[in-house]
Tab-separated table of C-alpha atoms in Angstrom:
chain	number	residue	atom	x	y	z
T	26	UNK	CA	-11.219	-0.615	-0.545
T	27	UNK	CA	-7.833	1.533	-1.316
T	28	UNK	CA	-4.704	0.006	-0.752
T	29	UNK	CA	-2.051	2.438	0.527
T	30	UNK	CA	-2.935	5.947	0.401
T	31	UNK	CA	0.423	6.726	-1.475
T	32	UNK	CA	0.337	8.439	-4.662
T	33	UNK	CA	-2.101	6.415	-6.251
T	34	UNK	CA	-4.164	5.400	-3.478
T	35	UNK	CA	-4.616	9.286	-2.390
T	36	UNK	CA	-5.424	9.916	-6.068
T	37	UNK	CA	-8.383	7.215	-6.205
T	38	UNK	CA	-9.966	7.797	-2.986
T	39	UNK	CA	-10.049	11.600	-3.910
T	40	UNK	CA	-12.015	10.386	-7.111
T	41	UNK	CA	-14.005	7.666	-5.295
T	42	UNK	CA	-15.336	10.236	-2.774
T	43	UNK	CA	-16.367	12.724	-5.323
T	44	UNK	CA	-17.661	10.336	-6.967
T	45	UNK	CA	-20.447	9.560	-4.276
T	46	UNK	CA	-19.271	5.869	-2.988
T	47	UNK	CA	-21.074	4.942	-0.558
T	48	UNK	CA	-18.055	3.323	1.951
T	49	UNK	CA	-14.561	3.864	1.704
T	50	UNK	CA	-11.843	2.009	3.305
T	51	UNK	CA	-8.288	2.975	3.482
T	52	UNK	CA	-5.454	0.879	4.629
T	53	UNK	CA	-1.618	2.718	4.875
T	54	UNK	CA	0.638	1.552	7.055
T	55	UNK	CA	2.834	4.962	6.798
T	56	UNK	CA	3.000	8.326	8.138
T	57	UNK	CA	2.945	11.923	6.134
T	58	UNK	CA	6.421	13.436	5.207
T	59	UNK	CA	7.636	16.054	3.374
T	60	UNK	CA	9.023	14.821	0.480
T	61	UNK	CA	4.901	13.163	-0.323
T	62	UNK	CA	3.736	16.075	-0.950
T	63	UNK	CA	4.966	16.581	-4.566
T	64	UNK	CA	2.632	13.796	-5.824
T	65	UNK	CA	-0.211	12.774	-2.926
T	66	UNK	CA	-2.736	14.595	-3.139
T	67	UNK	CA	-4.522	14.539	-0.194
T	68	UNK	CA	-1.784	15.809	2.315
T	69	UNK	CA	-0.335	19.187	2.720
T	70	UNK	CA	2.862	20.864	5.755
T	71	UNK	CA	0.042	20.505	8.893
T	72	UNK	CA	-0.504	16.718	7.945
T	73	UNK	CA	3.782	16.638	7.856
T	74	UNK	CA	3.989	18.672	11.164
T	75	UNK	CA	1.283	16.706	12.796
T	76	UNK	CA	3.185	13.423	12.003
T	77	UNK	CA	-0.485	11.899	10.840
T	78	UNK	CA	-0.650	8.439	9.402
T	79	UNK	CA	-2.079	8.550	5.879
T	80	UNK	CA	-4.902	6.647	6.326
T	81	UNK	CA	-5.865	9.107	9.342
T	82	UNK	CA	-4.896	12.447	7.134
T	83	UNK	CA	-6.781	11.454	3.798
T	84	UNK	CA	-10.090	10.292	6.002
T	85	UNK	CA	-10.056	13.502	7.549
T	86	UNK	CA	-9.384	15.157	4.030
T	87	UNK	CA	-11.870	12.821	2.527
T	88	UNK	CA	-14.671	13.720	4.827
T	89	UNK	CA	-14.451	17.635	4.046
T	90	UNK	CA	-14.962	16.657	0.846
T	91	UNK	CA	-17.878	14.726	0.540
T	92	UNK	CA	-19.164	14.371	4.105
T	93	UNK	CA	-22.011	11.639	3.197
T	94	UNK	CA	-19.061	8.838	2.365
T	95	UNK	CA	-18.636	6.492	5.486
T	96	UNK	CA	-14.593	6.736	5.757
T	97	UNK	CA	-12.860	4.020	7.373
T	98	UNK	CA	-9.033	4.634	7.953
T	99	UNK	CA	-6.961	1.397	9.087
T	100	UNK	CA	-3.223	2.058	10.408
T	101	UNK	CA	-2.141	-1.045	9.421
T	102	UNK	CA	0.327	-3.147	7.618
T	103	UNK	CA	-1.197	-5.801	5.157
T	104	UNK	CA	-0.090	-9.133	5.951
T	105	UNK	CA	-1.218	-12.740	6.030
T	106	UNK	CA	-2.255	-12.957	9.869
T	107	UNK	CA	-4.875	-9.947	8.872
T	108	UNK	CA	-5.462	-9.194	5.020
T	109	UNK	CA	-8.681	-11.819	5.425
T	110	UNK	CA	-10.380	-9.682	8.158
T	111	UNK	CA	-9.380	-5.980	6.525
T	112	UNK	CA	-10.649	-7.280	2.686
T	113	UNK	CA	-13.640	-8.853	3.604
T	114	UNK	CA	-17.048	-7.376	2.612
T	115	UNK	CA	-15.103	-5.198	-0.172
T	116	UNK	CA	-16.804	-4.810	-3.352
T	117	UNK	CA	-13.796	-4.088	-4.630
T	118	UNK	CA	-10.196	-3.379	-4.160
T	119	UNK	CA	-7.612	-0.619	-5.340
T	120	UNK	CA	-4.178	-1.186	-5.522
T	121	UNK	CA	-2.468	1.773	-4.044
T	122	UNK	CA	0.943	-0.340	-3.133
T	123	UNK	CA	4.776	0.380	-3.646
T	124	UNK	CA	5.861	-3.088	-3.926
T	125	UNK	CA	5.304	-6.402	-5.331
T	126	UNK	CA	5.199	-8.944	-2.219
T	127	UNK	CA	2.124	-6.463	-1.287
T	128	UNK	CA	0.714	-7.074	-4.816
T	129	UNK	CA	0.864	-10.799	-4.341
T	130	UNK	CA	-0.449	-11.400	-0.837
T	131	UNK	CA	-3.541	-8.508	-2.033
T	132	UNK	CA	-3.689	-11.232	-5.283
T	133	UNK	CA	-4.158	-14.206	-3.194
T	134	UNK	CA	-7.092	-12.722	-0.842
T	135	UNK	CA	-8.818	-11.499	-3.553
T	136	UNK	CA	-9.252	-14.574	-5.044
T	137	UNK	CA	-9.311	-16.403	-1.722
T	138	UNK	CA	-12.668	-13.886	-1.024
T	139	UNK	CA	-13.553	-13.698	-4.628
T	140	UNK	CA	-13.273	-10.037	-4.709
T	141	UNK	CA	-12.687	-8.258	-7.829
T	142	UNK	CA	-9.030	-5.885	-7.953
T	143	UNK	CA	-7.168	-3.423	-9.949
T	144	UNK	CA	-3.611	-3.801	-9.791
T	145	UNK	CA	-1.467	-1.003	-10.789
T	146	UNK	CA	1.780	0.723	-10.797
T	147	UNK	CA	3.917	3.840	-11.227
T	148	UNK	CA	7.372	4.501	-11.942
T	149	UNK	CA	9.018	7.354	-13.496
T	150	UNK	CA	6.603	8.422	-16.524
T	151	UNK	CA	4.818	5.220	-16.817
T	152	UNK	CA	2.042	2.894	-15.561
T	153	UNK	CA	0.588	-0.414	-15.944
T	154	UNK	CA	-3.509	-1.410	-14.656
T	155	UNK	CA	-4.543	-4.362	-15.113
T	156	UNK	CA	-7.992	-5.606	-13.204
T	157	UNK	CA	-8.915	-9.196	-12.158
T	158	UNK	CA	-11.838	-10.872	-11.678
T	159	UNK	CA	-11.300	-13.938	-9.923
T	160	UNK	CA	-12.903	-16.734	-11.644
T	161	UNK	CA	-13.283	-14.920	-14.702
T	162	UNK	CA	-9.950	-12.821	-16.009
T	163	UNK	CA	-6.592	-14.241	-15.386
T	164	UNK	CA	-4.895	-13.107	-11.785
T	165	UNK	CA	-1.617	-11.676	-10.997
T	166	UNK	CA	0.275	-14.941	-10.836
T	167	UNK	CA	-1.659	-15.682	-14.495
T	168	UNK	CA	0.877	-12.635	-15.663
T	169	UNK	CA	3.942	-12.810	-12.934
T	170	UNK	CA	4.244	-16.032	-11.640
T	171	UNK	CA	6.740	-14.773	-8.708
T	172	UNK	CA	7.924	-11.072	-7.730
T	173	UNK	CA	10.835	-9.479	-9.465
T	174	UNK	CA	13.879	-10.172	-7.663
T	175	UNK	CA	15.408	-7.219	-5.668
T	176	UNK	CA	17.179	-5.319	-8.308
T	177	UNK	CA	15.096	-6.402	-11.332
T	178	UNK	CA	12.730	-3.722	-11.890
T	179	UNK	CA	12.582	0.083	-11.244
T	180	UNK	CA	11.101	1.640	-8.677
T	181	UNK	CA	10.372	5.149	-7.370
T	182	UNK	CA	13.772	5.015	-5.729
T	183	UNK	CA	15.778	4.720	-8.575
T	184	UNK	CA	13.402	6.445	-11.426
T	185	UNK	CA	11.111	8.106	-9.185
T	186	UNK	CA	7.742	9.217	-10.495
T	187	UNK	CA	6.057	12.351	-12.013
T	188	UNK	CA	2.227	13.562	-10.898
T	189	UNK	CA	1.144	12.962	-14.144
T	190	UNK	CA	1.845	9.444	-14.681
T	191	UNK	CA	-0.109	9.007	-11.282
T	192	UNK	CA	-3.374	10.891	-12.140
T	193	UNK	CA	-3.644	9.217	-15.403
T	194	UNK	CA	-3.011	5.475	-13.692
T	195	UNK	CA	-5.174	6.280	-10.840
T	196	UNK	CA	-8.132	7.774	-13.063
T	197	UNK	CA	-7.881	4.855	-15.406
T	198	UNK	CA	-8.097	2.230	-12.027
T	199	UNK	CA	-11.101	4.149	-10.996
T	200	UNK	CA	-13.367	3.628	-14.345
T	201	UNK	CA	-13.252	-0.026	-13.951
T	202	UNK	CA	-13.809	0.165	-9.729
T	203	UNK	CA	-17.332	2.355	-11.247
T	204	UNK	CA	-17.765	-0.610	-14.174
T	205	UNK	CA	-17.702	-3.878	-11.119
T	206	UNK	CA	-19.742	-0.919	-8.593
T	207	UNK	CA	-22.713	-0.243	-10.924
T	208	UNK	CA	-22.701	-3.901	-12.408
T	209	UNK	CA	-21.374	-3.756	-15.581
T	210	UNK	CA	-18.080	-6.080	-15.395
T	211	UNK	CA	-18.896	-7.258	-18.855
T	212	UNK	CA	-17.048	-4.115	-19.953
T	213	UNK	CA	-13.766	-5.372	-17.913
T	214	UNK	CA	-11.564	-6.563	-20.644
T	215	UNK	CA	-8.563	-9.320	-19.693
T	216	UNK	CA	-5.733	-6.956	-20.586
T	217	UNK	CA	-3.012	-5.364	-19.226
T	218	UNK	CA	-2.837	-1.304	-20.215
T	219	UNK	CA	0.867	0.151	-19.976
T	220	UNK	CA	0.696	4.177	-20.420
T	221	UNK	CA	4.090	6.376	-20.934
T	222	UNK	CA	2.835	9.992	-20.205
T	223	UNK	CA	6.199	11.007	-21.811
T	224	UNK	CA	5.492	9.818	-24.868
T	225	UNK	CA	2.081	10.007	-24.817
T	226	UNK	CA	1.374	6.008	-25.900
T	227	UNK	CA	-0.743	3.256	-24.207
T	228	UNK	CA	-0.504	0.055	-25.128
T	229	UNK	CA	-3.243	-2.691	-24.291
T	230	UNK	CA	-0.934	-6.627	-23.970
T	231	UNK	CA	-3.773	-8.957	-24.417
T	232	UNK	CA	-4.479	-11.672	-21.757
T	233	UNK	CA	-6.984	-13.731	-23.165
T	234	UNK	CA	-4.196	-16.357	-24.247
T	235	UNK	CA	-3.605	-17.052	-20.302
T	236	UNK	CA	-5.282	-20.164	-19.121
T	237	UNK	CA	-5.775	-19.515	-15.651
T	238	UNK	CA	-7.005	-23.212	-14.839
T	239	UNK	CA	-2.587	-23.837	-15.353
T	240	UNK	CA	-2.629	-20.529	-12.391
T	241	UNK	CA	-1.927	-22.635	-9.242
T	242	UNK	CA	-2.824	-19.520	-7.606
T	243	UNK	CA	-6.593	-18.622	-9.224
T	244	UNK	CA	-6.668	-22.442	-11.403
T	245	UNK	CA	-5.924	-24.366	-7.667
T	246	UNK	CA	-5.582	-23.848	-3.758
T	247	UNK	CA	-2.041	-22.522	-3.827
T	248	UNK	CA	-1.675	-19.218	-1.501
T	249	UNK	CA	2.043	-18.900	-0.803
T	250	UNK	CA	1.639	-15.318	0.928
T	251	UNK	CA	-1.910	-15.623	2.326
T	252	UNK	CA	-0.301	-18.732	4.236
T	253	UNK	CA	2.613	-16.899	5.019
T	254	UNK	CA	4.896	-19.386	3.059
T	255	UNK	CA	6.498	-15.840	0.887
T	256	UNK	CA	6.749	-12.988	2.400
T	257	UNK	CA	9.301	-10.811	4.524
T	258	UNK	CA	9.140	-9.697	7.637
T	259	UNK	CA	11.651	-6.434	7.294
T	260	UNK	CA	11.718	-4.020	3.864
T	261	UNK	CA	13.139	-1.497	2.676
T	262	UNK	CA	10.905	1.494	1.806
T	263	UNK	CA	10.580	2.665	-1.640
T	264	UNK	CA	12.428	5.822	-2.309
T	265	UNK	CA	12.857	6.558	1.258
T	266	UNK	CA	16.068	5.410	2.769
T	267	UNK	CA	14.136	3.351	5.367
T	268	UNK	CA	13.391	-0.089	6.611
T	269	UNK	CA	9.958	-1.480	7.806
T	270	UNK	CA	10.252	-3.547	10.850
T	271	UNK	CA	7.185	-5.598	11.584
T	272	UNK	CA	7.113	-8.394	14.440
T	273	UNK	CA	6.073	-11.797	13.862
T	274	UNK	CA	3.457	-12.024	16.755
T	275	UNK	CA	0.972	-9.872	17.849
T	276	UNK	CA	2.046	-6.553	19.764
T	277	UNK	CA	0.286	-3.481	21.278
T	278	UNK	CA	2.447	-0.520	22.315
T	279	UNK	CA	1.523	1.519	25.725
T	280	UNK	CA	3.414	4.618	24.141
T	281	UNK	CA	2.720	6.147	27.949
T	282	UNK	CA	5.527	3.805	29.256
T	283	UNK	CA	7.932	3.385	26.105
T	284	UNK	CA	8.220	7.287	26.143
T	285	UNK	CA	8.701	7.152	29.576
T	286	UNK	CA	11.470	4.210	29.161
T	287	UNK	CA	12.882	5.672	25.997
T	288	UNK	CA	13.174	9.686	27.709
T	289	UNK	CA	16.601	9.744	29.113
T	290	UNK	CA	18.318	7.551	25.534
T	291	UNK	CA	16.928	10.370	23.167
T	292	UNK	CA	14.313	12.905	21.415
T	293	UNK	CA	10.956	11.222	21.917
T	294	UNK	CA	7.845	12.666	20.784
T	295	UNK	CA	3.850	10.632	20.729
T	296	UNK	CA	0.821	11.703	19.290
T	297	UNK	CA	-1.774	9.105	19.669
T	298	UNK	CA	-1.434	7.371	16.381
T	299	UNK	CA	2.737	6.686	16.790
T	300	UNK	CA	5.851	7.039	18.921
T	301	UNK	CA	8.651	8.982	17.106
T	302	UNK	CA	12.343	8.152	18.883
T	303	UNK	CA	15.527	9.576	17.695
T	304	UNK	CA	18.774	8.047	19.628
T	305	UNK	CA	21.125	10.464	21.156
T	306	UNK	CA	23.667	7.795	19.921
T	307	UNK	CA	22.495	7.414	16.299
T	308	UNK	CA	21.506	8.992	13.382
T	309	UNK	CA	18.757	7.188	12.682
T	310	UNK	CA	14.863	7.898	13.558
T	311	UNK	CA	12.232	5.356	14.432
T	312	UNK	CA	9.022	5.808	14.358
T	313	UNK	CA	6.730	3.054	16.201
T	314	UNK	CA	2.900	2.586	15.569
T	315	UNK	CA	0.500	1.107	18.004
T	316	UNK	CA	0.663	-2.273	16.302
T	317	UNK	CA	4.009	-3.213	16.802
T	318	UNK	CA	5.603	-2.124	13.144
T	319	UNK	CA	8.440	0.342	13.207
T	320	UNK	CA	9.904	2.670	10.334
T	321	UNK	CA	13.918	2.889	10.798
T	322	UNK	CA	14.522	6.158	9.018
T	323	UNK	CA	18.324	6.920	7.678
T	324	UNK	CA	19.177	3.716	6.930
T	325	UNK	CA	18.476	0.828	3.874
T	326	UNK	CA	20.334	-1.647	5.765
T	327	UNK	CA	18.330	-4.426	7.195
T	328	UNK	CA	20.866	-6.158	9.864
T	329	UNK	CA	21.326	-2.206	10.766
T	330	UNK	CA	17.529	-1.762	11.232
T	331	UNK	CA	17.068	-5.049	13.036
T	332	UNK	CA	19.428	-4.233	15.503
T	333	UNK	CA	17.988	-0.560	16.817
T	334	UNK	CA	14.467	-2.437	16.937
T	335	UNK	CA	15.699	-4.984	19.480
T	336	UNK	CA	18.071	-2.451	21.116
T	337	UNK	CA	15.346	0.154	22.086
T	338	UNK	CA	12.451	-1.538	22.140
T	339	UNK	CA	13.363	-5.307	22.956
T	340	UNK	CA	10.747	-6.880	20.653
């Protein structure tokens, strides 16, 4: 199971197909642009001019490759009404994400399901992997008890990221996915590995001081973002100058009628993945997917964002 078929995720399902895995699973909630194509892998301009989601692109990608791997792309956005029913029956998971409150909600299904992860991340020239075993190696909450708070930590927006530091992260969260797939998790240390491709260093912090019984995460019962107790609804998109709009209940677009609604307010185009809808009176782009989510592109403002979703589409 890869989650988000960014950078890294494109990265480790490239390896995992070659590889020979059996099943492969994507989730991505996003669609292929332009500016991707400097550091994920797996797209090229006719993904970009197609509009594809990534999920869709690298499965199609994937399957040229090794045609005997069972591809599964899901366009969808991770959250707590569906993580459960996505994860389950994954041997193991990937972490492919941009951003923590993804990290945290992956953290408390795994060890809700009791499925083994590698969390990583990439900014600028450096990386950090650490893998968890639930029940046996501290979790994310062990290390981070709570996300960063907006502003706290770097991200691809403000440092942005170079392809090496990727293929090196990516390569180094794929070993220990092939240590938990061919049964050999004794090799799975309790660390967590920070790499600087700049400098050329990697450092190894070592967990084993954690007591993960004091975790009220992986040590008791507590699942603030599985429950939907943390969490947002709206976010801005890393590096992108864009907002994620996701409604709270269940949707299911008939693009048929909202092009037809949306024709005479602006530039629509469909394919039958998403909706893309520019507004005569705005500068701003959205583009809808089937489940209800929108991307507001040309803006970081939230209240801004908001406001075009229930303008246009009333939700």
């Amino acid at each position: 199971m890869v989650v988000g078929c960014g950078a890294l995720g494109s990265v480790i399902a490239e390896s995992l197909a070659r590889a020979g895995i059996g099943r492969l699973r994507l989730i991505d909630r996003d669609f292929v642009e332009l500016s991707n194509l400097q550091r994920q892998v797996l797209y090229d301009e006719t993904d970009v001019a197609e509009r594809l989601p990534k999920a869709v692109a690298a499965a199609r990608k994937l399957e040229r490759i090794n045609s005997d791997v069972v591809i599964e792309p899901h366009v969808a956005d991770l959250s707590a009404g569906n993580i459960l029913e996505l994860l389950r029956g994954a041997d193991v998971i990937l972490d492919g994400t941009d951003n923590f409150e993804t990290r945290f909600l992956v953290n408390d299904a795994a060890v809700e399901l009791g499925i083994p992860w590698v969390h990583a991340g990439c900014v600028g020239s450096h990386g950090q992997i650490m893998t968890i075993l639930p029940g046996q190696t501290p979790c994310l909450r062990c290390l981070m008890p709570s996300p960063p708070p907006p502003g706290g930590s770097e991200t691809c927006d403000t440092a942005g990221v170079i392809g090496p530091a990727v293929n090196i992260v990516a390569s180094l969260q794929v070993v220990d996915a092939l240590k938990i797939l061919t049964g050999q998790r004794e090799l799975i240390q309790p660390v967590l590995s920070i790499v600087d491709v700049w400098t050329g260093s990697l450092r190894q912090m070592q967990l084993g001081g954690l007591n993960p019984s004091q975790c009220p995460c992986c040590g008791g019962t507590e699942r603030l973002w599985l429950h939907g107790q943390q969490g947002s609804q709206s976010v801005i998109l890393c590096g992108r100058n864009s907002v994620q709009i996701a409604p709270a209940g269940a949707v299911q677009f008939d693009f048929t009628s909202l092009a037809n609604r949306l024709a005479s307010l602006g530039a629509v185009k469909a394919n039958p993945f998403l909706l893309t809808f520019r507004p005569s009176d705005s500068n701003c782009e959205m583009t809808l997917f089937r489940d209800g989510r929108a991307i507001i592109g040309g803006t970081e403002d939230l209240s801004e964002a908001r406001s075009l979703y229930a303008r246009y589409i009333g939700v």
